[in-house]
PDB file of C-alpha atoms in Angstrom:
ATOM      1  CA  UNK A  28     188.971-132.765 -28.282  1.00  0.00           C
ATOM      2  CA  UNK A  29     190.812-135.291 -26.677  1.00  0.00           C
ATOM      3  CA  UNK A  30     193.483-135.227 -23.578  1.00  0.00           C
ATOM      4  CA  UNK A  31     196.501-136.869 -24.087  1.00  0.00           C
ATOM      5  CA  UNK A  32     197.958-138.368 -20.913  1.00  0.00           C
ATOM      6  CA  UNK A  33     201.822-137.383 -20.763  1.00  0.00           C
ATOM      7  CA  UNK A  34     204.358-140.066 -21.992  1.00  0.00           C
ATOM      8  CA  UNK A  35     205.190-142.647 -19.336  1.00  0.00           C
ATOM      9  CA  UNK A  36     208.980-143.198 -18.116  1.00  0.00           C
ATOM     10  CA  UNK A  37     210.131-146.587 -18.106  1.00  0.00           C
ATOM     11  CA  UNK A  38     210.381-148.243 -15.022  1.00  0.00           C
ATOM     12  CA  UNK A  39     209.922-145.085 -12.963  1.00  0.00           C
ATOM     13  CA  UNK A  40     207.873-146.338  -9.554  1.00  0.00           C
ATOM     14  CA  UNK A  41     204.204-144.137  -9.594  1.00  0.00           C
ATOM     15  CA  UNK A  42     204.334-141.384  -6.954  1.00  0.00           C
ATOM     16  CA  UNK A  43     202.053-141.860  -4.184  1.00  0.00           C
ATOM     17  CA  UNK A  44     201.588-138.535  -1.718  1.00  0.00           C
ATOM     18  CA  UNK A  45     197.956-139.130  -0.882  1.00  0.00           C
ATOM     19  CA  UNK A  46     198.091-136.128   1.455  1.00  0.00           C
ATOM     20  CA  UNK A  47     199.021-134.014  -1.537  1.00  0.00           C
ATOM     21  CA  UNK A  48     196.090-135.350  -3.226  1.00  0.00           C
ATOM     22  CA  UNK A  49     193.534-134.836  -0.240  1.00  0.00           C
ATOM     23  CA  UNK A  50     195.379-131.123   0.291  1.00  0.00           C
ATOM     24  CA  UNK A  51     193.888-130.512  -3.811  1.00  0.00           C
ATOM     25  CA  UNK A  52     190.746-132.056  -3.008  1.00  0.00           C
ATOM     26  CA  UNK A  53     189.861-130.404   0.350  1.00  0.00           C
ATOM     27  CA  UNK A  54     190.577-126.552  -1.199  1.00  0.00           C
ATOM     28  CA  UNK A  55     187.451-124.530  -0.847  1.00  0.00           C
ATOM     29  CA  UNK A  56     186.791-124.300  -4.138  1.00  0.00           C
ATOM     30  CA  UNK A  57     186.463-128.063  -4.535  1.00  0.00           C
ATOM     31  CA  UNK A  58     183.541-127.794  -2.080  1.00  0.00           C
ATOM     32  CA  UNK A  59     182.352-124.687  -3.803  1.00  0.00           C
ATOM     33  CA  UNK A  60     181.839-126.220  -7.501  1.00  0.00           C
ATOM     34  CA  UNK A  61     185.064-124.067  -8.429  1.00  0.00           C
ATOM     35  CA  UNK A  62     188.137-124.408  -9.821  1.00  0.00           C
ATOM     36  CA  UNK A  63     191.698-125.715  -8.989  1.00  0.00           C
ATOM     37  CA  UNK A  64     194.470-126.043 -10.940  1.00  0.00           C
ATOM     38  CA  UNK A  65     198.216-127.169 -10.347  1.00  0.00           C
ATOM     39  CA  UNK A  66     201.478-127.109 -12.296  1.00  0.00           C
ATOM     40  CA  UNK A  67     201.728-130.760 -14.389  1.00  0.00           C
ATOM     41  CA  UNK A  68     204.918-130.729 -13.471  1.00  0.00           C
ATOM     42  CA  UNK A  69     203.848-131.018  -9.866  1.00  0.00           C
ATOM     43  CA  UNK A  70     201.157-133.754 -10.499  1.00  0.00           C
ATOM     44  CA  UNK A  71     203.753-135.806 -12.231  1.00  0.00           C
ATOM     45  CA  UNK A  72     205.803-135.205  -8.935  1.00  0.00           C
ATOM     46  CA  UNK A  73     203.609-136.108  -6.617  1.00  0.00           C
ATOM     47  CA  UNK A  74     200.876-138.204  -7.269  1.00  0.00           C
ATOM     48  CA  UNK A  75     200.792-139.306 -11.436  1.00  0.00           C
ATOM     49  CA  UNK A  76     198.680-138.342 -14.103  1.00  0.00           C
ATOM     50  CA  UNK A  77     197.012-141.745 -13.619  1.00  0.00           C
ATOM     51  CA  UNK A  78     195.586-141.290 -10.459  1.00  0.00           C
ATOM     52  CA  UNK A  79     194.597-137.509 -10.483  1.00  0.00           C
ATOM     53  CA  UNK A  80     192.784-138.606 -13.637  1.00  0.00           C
ATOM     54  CA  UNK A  81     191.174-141.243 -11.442  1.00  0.00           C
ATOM     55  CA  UNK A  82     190.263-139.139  -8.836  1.00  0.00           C
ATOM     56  CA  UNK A  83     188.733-136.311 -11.140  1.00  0.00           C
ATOM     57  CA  UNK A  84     186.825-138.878 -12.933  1.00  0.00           C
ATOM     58  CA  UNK A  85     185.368-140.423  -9.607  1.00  0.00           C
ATOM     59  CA  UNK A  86     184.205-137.148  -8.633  1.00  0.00           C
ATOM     60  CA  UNK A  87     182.528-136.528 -11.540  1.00  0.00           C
ATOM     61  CA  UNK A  88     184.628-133.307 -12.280  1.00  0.00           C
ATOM     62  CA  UNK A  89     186.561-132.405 -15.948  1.00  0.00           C
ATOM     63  CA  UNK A  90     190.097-132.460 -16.008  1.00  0.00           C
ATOM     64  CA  UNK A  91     191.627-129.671 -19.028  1.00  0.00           C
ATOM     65  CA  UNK A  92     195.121-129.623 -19.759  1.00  0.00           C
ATOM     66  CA  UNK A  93     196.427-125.478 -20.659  1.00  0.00           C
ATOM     67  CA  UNK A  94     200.001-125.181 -21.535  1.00  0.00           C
ATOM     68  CA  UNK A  95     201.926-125.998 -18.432  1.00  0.00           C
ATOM     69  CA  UNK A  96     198.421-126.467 -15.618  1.00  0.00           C
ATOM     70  CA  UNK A  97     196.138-128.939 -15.463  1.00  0.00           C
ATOM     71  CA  UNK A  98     193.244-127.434 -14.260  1.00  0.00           C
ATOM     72  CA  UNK A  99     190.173-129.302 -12.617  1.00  0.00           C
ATOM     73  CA  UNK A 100     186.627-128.024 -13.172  1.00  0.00           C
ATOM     74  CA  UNK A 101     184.619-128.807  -9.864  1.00  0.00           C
ATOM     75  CA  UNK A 102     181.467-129.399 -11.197  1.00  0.00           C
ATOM     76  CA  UNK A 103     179.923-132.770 -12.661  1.00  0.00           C
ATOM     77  CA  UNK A 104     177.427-130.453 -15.358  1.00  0.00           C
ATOM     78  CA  UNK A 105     178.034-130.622 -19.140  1.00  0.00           C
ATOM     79  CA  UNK A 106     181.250-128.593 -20.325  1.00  0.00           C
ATOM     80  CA  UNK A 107     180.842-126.445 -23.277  1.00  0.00           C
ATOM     81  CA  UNK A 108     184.120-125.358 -24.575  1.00  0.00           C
ATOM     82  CA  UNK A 109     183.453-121.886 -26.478  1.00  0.00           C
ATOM     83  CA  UNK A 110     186.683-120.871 -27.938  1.00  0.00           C
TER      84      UNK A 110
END
């Protein structure tokens, strides 16, 4: 199973709110091995597939994309998708 990233706009600049992105990262949950998740819609907005994907994968954490969320896993142990 395989994530697609969206479909990029041409010539649209990459958003860049960095405090947006440290606000996701800093929830408790983060800290707790939880989970976050956030409308794509506001990723897009805010801060690009690109570089949540970046982030996510720096920490270590999963990254699942459900219908309208992308939702981050917190934890760097092995997924196992049941159903």
């Amino acid at each position: 199973m395989s994530i697609r990233p969206p479909p990029k706009q041409q010539d649209a600049p990459a958003p860049h709110n960095p405090a947006w992105q440290a606000q996701l990262f800093s929830a408790k949950a983060v800290g707790r091995g939880g989970i976050v998740r956030r409308k794509k819609r506001d990723v897009h907005r805010e801060v690009g597939y690109d570089a949540l994907l970046a982030e996510v994968k720096s920490r270590g954490f999963h990254l699942i994309e459900c219908g309208n969320q992308y939702v981050i896993i917190c934890n760097a142990g092995q997924m196992r998708v049941h159903c």
